[in-house]
Short mmCIF file of N, CA and C in Angstrom, two decimals:
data_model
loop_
_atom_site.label_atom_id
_atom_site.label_comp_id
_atom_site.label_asym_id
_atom_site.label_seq_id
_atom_site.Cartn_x
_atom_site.Cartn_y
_atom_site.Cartn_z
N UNK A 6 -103.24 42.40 16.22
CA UNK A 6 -102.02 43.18 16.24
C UNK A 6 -100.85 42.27 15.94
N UNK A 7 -99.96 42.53 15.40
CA UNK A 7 -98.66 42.29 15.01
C UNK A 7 -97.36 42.49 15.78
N UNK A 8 -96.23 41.59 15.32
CA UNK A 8 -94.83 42.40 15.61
C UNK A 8 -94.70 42.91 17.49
N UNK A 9 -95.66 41.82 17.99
CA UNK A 9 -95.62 42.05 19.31
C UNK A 9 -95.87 43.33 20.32
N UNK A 10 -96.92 43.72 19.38
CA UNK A 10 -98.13 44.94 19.49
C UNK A 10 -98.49 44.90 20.82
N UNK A 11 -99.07 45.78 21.88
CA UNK A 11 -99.92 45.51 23.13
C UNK A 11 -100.91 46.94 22.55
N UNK A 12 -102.29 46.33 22.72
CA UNK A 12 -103.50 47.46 22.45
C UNK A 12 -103.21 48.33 23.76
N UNK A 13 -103.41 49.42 23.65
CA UNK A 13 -103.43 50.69 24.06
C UNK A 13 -104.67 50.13 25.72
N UNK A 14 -105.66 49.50 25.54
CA UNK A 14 -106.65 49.23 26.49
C UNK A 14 -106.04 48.41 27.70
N UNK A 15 -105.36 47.13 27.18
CA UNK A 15 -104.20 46.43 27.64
C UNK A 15 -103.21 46.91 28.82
N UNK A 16 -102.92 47.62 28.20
CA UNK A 16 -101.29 48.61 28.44
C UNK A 16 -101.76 49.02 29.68
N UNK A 17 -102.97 50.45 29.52
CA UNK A 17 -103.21 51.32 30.53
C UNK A 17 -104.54 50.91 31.27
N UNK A 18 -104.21 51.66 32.75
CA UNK A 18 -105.29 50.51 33.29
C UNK A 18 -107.08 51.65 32.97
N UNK A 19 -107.96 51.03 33.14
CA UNK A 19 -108.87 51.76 32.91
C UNK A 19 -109.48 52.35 34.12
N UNK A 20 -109.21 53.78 34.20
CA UNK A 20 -109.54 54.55 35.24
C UNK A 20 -109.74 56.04 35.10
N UNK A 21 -110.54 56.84 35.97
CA UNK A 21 -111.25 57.61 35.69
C UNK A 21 -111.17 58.99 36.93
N UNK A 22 -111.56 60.42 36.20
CA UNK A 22 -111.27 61.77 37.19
C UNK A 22 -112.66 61.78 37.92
N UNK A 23 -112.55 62.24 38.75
CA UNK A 23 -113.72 62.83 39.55
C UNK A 23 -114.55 63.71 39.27
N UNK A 24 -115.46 64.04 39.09
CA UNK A 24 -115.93 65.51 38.44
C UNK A 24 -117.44 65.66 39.31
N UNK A 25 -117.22 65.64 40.93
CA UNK A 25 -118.72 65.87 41.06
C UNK A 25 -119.30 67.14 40.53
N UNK A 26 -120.93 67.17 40.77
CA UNK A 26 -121.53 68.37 40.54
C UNK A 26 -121.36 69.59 40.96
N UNK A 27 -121.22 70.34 40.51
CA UNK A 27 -120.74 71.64 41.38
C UNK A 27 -118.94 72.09 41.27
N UNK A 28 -118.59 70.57 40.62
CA UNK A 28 -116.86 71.18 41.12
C UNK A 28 -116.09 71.63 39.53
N UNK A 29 -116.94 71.13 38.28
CA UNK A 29 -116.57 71.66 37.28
C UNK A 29 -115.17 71.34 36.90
N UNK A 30 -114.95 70.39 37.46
CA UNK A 30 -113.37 69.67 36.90
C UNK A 30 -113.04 69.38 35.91
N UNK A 31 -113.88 69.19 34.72
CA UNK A 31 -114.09 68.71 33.39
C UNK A 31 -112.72 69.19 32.66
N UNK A 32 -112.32 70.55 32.84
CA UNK A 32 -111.17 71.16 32.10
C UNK A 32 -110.13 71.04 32.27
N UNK A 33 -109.89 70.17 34.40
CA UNK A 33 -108.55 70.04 34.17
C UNK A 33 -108.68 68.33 33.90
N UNK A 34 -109.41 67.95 33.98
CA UNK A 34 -109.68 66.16 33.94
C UNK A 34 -108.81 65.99 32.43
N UNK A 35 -109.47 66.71 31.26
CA UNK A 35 -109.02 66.60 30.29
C UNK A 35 -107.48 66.75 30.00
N UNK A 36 -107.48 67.60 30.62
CA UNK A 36 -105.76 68.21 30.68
C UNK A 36 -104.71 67.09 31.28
N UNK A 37 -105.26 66.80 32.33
CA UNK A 37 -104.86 65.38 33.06
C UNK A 37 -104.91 63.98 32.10
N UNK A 38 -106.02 63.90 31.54
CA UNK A 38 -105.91 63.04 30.49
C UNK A 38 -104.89 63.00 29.53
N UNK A 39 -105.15 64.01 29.14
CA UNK A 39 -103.84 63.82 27.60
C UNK A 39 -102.96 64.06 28.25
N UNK A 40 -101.88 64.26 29.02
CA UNK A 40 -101.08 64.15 29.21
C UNK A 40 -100.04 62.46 30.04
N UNK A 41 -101.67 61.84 30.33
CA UNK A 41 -101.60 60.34 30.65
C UNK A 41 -101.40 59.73 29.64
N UNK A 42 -102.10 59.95 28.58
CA UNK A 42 -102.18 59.06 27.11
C UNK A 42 -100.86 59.53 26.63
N UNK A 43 -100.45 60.60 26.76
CA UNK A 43 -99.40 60.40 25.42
C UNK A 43 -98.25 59.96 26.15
N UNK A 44 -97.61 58.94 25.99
CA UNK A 44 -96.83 57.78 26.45
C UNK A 44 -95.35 58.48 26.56
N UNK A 45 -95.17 59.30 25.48
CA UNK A 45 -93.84 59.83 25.60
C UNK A 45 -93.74 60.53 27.10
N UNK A 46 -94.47 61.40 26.85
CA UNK A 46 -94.69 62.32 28.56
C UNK A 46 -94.77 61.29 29.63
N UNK A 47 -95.76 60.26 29.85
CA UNK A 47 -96.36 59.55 30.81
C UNK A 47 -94.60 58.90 31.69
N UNK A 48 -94.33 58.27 30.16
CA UNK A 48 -93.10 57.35 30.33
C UNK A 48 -91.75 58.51 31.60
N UNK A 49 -91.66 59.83 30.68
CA UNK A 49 -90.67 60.41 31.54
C UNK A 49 -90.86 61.03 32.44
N UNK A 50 -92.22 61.36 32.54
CA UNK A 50 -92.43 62.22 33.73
C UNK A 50 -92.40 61.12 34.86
N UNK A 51 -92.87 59.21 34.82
CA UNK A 51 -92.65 58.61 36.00
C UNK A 51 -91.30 58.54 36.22
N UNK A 52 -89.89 58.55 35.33
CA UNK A 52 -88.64 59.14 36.08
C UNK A 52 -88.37 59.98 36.61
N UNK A 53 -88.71 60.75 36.87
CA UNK A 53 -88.50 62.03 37.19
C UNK A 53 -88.65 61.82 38.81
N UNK A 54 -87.52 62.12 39.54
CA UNK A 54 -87.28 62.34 41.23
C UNK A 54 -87.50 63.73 41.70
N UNK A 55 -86.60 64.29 42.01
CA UNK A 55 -86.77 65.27 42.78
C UNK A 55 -86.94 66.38 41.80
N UNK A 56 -87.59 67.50 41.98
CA UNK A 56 -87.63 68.89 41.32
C UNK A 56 -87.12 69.90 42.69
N UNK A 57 -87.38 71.39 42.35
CA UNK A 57 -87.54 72.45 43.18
C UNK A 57 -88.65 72.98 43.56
N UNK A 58 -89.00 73.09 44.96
CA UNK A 58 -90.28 73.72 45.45
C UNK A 58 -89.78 74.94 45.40
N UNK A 59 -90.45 75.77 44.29
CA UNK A 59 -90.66 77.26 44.52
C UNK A 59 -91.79 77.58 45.65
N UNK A 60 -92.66 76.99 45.92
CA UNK A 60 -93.86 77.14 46.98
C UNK A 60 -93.96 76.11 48.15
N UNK A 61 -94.86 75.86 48.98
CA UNK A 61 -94.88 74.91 49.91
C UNK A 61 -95.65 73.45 49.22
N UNK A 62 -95.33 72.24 49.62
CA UNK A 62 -95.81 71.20 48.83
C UNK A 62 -97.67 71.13 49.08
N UNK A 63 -98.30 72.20 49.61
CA UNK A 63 -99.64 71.88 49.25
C UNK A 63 -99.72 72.88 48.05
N UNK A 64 -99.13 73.71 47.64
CA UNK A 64 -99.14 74.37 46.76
C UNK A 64 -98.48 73.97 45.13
N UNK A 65 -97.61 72.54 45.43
CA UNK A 65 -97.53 72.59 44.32
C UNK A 65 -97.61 71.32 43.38
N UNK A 66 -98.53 71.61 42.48
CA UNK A 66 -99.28 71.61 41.36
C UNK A 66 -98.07 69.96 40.83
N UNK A 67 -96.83 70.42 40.52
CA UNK A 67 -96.14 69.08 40.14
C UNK A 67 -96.68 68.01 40.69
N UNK A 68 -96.10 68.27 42.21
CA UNK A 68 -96.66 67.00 42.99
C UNK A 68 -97.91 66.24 42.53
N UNK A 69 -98.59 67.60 43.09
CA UNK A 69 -100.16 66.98 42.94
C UNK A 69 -100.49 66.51 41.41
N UNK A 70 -99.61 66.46 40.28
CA UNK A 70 -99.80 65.76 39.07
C UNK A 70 -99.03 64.53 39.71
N UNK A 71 -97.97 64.56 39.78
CA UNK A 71 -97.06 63.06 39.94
C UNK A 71 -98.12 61.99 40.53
N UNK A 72 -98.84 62.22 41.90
CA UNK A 72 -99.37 61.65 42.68
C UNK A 72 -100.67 61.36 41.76
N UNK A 73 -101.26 62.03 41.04
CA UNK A 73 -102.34 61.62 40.28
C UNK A 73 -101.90 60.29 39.31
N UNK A 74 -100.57 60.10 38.49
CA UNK A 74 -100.35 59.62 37.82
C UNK A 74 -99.84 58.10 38.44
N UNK A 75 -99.19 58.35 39.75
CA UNK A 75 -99.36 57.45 40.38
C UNK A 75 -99.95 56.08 40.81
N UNK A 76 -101.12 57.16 41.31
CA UNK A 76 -102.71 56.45 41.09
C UNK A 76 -103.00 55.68 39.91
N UNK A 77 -103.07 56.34 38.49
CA UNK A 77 -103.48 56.44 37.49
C UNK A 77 -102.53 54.79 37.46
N UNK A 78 -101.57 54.68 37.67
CA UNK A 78 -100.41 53.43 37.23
C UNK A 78 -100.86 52.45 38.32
N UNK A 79 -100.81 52.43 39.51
CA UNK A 79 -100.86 51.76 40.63
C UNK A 79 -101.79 51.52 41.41
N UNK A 80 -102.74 52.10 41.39
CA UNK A 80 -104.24 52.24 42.35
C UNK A 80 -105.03 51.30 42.29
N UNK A 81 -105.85 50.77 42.84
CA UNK A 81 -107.04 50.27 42.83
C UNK A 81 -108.07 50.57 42.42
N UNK A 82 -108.01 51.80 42.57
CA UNK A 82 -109.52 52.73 42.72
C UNK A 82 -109.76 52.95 41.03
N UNK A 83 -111.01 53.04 40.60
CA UNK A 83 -111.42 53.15 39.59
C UNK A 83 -111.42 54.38 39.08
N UNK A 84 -111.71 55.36 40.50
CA UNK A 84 -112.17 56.99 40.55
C UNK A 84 -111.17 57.78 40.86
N UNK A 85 -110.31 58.59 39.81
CA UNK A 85 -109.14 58.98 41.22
C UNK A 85 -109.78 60.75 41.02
N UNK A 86 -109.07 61.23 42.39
CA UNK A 86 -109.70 62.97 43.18
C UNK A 86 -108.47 63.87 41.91
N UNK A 87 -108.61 64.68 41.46
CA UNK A 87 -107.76 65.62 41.17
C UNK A 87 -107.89 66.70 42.25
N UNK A 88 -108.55 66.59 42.92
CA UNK A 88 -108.73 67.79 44.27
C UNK A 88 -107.57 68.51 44.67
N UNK A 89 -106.20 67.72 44.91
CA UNK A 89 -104.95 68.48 45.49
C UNK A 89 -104.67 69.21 44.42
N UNK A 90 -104.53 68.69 43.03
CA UNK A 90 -104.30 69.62 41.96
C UNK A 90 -104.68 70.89 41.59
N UNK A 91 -106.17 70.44 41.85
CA UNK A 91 -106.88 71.79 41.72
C UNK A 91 -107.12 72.80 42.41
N UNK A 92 -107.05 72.35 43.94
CA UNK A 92 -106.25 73.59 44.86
C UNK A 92 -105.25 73.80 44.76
N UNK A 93 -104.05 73.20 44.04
CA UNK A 93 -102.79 74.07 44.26
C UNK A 93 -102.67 74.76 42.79
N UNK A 94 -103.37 74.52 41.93
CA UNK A 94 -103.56 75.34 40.53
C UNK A 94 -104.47 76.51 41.10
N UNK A 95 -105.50 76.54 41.88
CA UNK A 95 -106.27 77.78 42.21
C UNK A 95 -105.40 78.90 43.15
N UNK A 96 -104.68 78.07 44.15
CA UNK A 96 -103.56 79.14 44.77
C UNK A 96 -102.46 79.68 44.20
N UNK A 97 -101.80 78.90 43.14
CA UNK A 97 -101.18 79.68 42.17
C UNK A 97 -101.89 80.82 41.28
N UNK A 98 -102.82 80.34 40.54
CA UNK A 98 -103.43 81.56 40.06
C UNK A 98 -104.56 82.48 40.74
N UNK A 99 -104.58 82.31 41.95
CA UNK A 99 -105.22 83.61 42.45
C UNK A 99 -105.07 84.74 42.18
N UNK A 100 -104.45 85.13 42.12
CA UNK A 100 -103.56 86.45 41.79
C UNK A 100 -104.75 87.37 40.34
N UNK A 101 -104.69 85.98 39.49
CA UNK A 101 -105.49 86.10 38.15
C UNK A 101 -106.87 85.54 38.05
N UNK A 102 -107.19 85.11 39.25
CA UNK A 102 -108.79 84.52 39.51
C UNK A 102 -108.87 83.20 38.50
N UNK A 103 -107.86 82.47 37.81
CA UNK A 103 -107.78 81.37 37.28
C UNK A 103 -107.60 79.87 37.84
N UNK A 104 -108.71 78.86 37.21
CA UNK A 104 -108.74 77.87 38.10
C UNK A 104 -109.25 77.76 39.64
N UNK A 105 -109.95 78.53 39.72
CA UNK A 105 -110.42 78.43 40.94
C UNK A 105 -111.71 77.85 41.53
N UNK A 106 -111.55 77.25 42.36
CA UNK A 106 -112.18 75.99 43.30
C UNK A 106 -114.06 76.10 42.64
N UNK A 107 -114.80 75.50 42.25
CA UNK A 107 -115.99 75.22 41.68
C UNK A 107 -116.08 76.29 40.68
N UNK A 108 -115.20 76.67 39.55
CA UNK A 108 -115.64 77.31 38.34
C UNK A 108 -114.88 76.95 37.46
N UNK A 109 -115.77 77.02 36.11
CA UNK A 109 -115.35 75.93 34.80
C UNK A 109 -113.98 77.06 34.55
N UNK A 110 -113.12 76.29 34.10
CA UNK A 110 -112.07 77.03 32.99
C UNK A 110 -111.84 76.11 31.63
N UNK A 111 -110.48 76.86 31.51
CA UNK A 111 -110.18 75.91 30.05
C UNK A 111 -109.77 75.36 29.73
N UNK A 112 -109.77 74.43 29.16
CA UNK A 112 -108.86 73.57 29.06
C UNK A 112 -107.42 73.60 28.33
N UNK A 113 -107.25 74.47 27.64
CA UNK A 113 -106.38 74.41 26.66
C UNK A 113 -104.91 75.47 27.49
N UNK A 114 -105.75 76.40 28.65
CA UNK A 114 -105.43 77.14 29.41
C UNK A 114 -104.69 76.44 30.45
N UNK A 115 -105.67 75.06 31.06
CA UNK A 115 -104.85 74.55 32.39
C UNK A 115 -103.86 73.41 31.32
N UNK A 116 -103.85 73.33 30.38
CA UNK A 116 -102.25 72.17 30.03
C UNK A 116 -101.12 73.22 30.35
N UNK A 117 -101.63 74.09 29.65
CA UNK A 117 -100.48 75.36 29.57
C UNK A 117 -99.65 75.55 30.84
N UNK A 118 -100.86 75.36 32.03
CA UNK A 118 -100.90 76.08 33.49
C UNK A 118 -99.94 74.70 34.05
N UNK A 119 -99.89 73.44 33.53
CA UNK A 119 -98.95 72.29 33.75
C UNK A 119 -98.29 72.02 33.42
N UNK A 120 -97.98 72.45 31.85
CA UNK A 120 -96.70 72.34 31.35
C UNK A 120 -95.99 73.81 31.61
N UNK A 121 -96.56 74.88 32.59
CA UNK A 121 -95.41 75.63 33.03
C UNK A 121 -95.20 75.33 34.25
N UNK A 122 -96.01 74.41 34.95
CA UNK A 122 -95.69 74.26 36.27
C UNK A 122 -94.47 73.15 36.18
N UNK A 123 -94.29 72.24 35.15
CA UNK A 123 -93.11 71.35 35.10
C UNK A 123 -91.88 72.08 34.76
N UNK A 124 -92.57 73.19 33.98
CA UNK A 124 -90.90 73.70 33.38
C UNK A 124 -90.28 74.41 34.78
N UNK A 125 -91.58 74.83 35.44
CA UNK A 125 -90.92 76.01 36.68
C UNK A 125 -90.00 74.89 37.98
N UNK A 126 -90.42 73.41 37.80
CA UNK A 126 -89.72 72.85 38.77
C UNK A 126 -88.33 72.20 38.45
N UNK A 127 -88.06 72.86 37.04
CA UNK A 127 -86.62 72.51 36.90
C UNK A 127 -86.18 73.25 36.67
N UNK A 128 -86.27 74.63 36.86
CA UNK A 128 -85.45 75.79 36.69
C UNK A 128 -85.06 76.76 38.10
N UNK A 129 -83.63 76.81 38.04
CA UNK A 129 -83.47 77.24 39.12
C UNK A 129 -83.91 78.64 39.65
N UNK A 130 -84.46 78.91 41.08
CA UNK A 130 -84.91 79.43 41.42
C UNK A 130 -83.89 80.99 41.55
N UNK A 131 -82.77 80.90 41.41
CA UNK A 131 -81.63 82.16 40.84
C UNK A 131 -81.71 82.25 39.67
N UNK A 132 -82.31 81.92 38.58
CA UNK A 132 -82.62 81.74 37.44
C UNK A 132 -83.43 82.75 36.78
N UNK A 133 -82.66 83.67 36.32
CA UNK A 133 -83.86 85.26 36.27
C UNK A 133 -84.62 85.11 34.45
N UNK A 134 -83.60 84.07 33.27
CA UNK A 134 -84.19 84.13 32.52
C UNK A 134 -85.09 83.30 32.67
N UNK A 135 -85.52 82.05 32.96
CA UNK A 135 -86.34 81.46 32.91
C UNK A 135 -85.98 79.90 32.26
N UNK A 136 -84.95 80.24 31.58
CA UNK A 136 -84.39 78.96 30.66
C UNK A 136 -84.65 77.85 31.48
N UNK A 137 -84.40 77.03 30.71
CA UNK A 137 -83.68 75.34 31.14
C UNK A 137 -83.01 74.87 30.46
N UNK A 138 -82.05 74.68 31.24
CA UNK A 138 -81.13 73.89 30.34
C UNK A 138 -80.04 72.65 31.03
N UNK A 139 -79.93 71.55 30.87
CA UNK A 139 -80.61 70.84 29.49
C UNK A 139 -82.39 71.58 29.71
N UNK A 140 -82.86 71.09 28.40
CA UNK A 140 -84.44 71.51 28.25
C UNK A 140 -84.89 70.37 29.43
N UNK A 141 -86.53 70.55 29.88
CA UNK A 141 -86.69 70.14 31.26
C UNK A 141 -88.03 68.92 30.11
N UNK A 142 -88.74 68.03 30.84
CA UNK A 142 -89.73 67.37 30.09
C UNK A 142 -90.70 68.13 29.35
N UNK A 143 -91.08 69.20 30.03
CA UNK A 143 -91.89 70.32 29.08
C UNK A 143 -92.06 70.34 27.81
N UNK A 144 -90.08 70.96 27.96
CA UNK A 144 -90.00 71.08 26.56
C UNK A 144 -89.39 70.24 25.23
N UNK A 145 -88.99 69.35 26.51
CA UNK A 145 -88.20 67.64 25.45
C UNK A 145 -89.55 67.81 24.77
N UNK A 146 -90.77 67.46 25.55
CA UNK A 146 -91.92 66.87 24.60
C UNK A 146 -93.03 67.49 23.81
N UNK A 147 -92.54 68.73 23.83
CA UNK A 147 -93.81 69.88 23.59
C UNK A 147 -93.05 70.78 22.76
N UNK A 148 -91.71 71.10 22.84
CA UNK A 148 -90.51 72.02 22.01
C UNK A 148 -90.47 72.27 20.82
N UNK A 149 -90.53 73.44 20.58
CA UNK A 149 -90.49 73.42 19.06
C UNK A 149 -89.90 74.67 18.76
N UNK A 150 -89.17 74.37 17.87
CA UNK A 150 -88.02 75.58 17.77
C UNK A 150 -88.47 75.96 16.28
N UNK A 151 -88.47 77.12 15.92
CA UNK A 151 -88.74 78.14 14.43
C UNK A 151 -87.78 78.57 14.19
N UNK A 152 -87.67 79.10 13.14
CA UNK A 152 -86.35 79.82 12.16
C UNK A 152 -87.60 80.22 11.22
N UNK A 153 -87.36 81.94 11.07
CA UNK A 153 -88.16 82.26 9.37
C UNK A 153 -86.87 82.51 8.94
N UNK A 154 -86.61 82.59 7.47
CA UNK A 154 -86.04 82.80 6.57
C UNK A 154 -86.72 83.30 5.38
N UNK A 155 -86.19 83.98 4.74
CA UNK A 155 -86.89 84.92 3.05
C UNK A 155 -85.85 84.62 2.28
N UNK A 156 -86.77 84.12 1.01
CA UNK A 156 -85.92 83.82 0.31
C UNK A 156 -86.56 84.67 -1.34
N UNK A 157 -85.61 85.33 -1.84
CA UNK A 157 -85.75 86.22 -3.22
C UNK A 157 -86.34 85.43 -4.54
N UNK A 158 -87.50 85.63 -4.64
CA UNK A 158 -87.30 84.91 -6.21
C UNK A 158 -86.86 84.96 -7.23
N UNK A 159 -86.30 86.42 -7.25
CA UNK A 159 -85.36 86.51 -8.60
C UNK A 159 -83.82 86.71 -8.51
N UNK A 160 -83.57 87.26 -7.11
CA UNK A 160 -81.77 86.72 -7.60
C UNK A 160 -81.61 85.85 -6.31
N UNK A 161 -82.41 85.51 -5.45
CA UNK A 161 -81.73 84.22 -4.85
C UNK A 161 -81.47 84.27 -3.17
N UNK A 162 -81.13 85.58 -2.75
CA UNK A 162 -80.80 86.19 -1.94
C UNK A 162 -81.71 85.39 -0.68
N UNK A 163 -81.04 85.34 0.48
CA UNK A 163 -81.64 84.91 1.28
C UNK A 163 -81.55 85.82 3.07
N UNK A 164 -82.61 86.22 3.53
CA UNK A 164 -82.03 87.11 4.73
C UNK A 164 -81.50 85.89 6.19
N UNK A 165 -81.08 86.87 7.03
CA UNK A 165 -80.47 86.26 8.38
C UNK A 165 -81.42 85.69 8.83
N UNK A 166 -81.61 84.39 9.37
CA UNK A 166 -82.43 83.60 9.81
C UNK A 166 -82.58 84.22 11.27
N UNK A 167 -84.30 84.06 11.50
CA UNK A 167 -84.81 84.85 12.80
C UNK A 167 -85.39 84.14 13.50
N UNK A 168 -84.78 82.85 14.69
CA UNK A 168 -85.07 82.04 15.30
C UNK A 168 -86.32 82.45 16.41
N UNK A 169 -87.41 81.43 16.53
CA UNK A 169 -88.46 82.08 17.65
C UNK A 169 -88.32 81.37 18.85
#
């Protein structure tokens, strides 16, 4: 490596989710993963102090990521539990029988289920649209803003841009 490079192996320490038999963690392990690796997230989410408990702190899901990542930076342990996570992701979605305690889900489902649990801890709880603003880490790092526009091929004409 070059230009005062550090390999990726280097950097992060090498450590690993729990997944006994029976508990089917595999979907949020992954979810937990990429969101460790990608450095942009990793980097701001360890600034990040205080949020809002919409629920009680065994219930919520932020925490129990922060504290994973924690680990993930600082620990000893080779093995770390996603266990608090995954009970406070199963008590949130009870309601919808999602994530719940020894059955597989999805993966693509529980990032979703974490990157709304970050957006929900910076939005105020009088907050009926849902916004954030400034945007919260969610959506600094995941955001993506659309505009369609039509444009005429023969005289040029272009319609009102329809932001998504």
């Amino acid at each position: 490596m070059s230009g005062g490079a550090v390999a990726l192996s280097s950097a992060l320490p090498e450590k690993g989710l729990e997944n006994p038999e029976g508990a089917h963690n595999c979907f949020l392990n992954v979810s937990i993963q990429t969101l460790w690796h990608l450095r942009s997230f990793r980097e701001q989410f360890a600034e990040i102090g205080c949020h809002h408990h919409h629920r009680s702190d065994e219930t919520c899901a932020f925490c129990a990521l922060k504290s994973i990542f924690v680990h993930f930076e600082f620990s000893e342990e080779t093995l770390l539990q996603p266990t608090a996570l995954r009970r406070a992701l199963s008590t949130l979605y009870t309601s919808v029988a999602r994530f719940q305690l020894g059955r597989m889900d999805d993966a693509s489902e529980a990032l979703e289920a974490l990157l709304d649990t970050i957006h929900d801890a910076f939005v105020q709880p009088e907050n009926t649209s849902g916004e954030c603003n400034p945007p919260c880490l969610a959506h600094r790092v995941f955001g993506l803003q659309l505009c369609e526009q039509s444009r005429c091929e023969h005289c040029h004409e272009t319609s009102e841009p329809m932001p998504y």
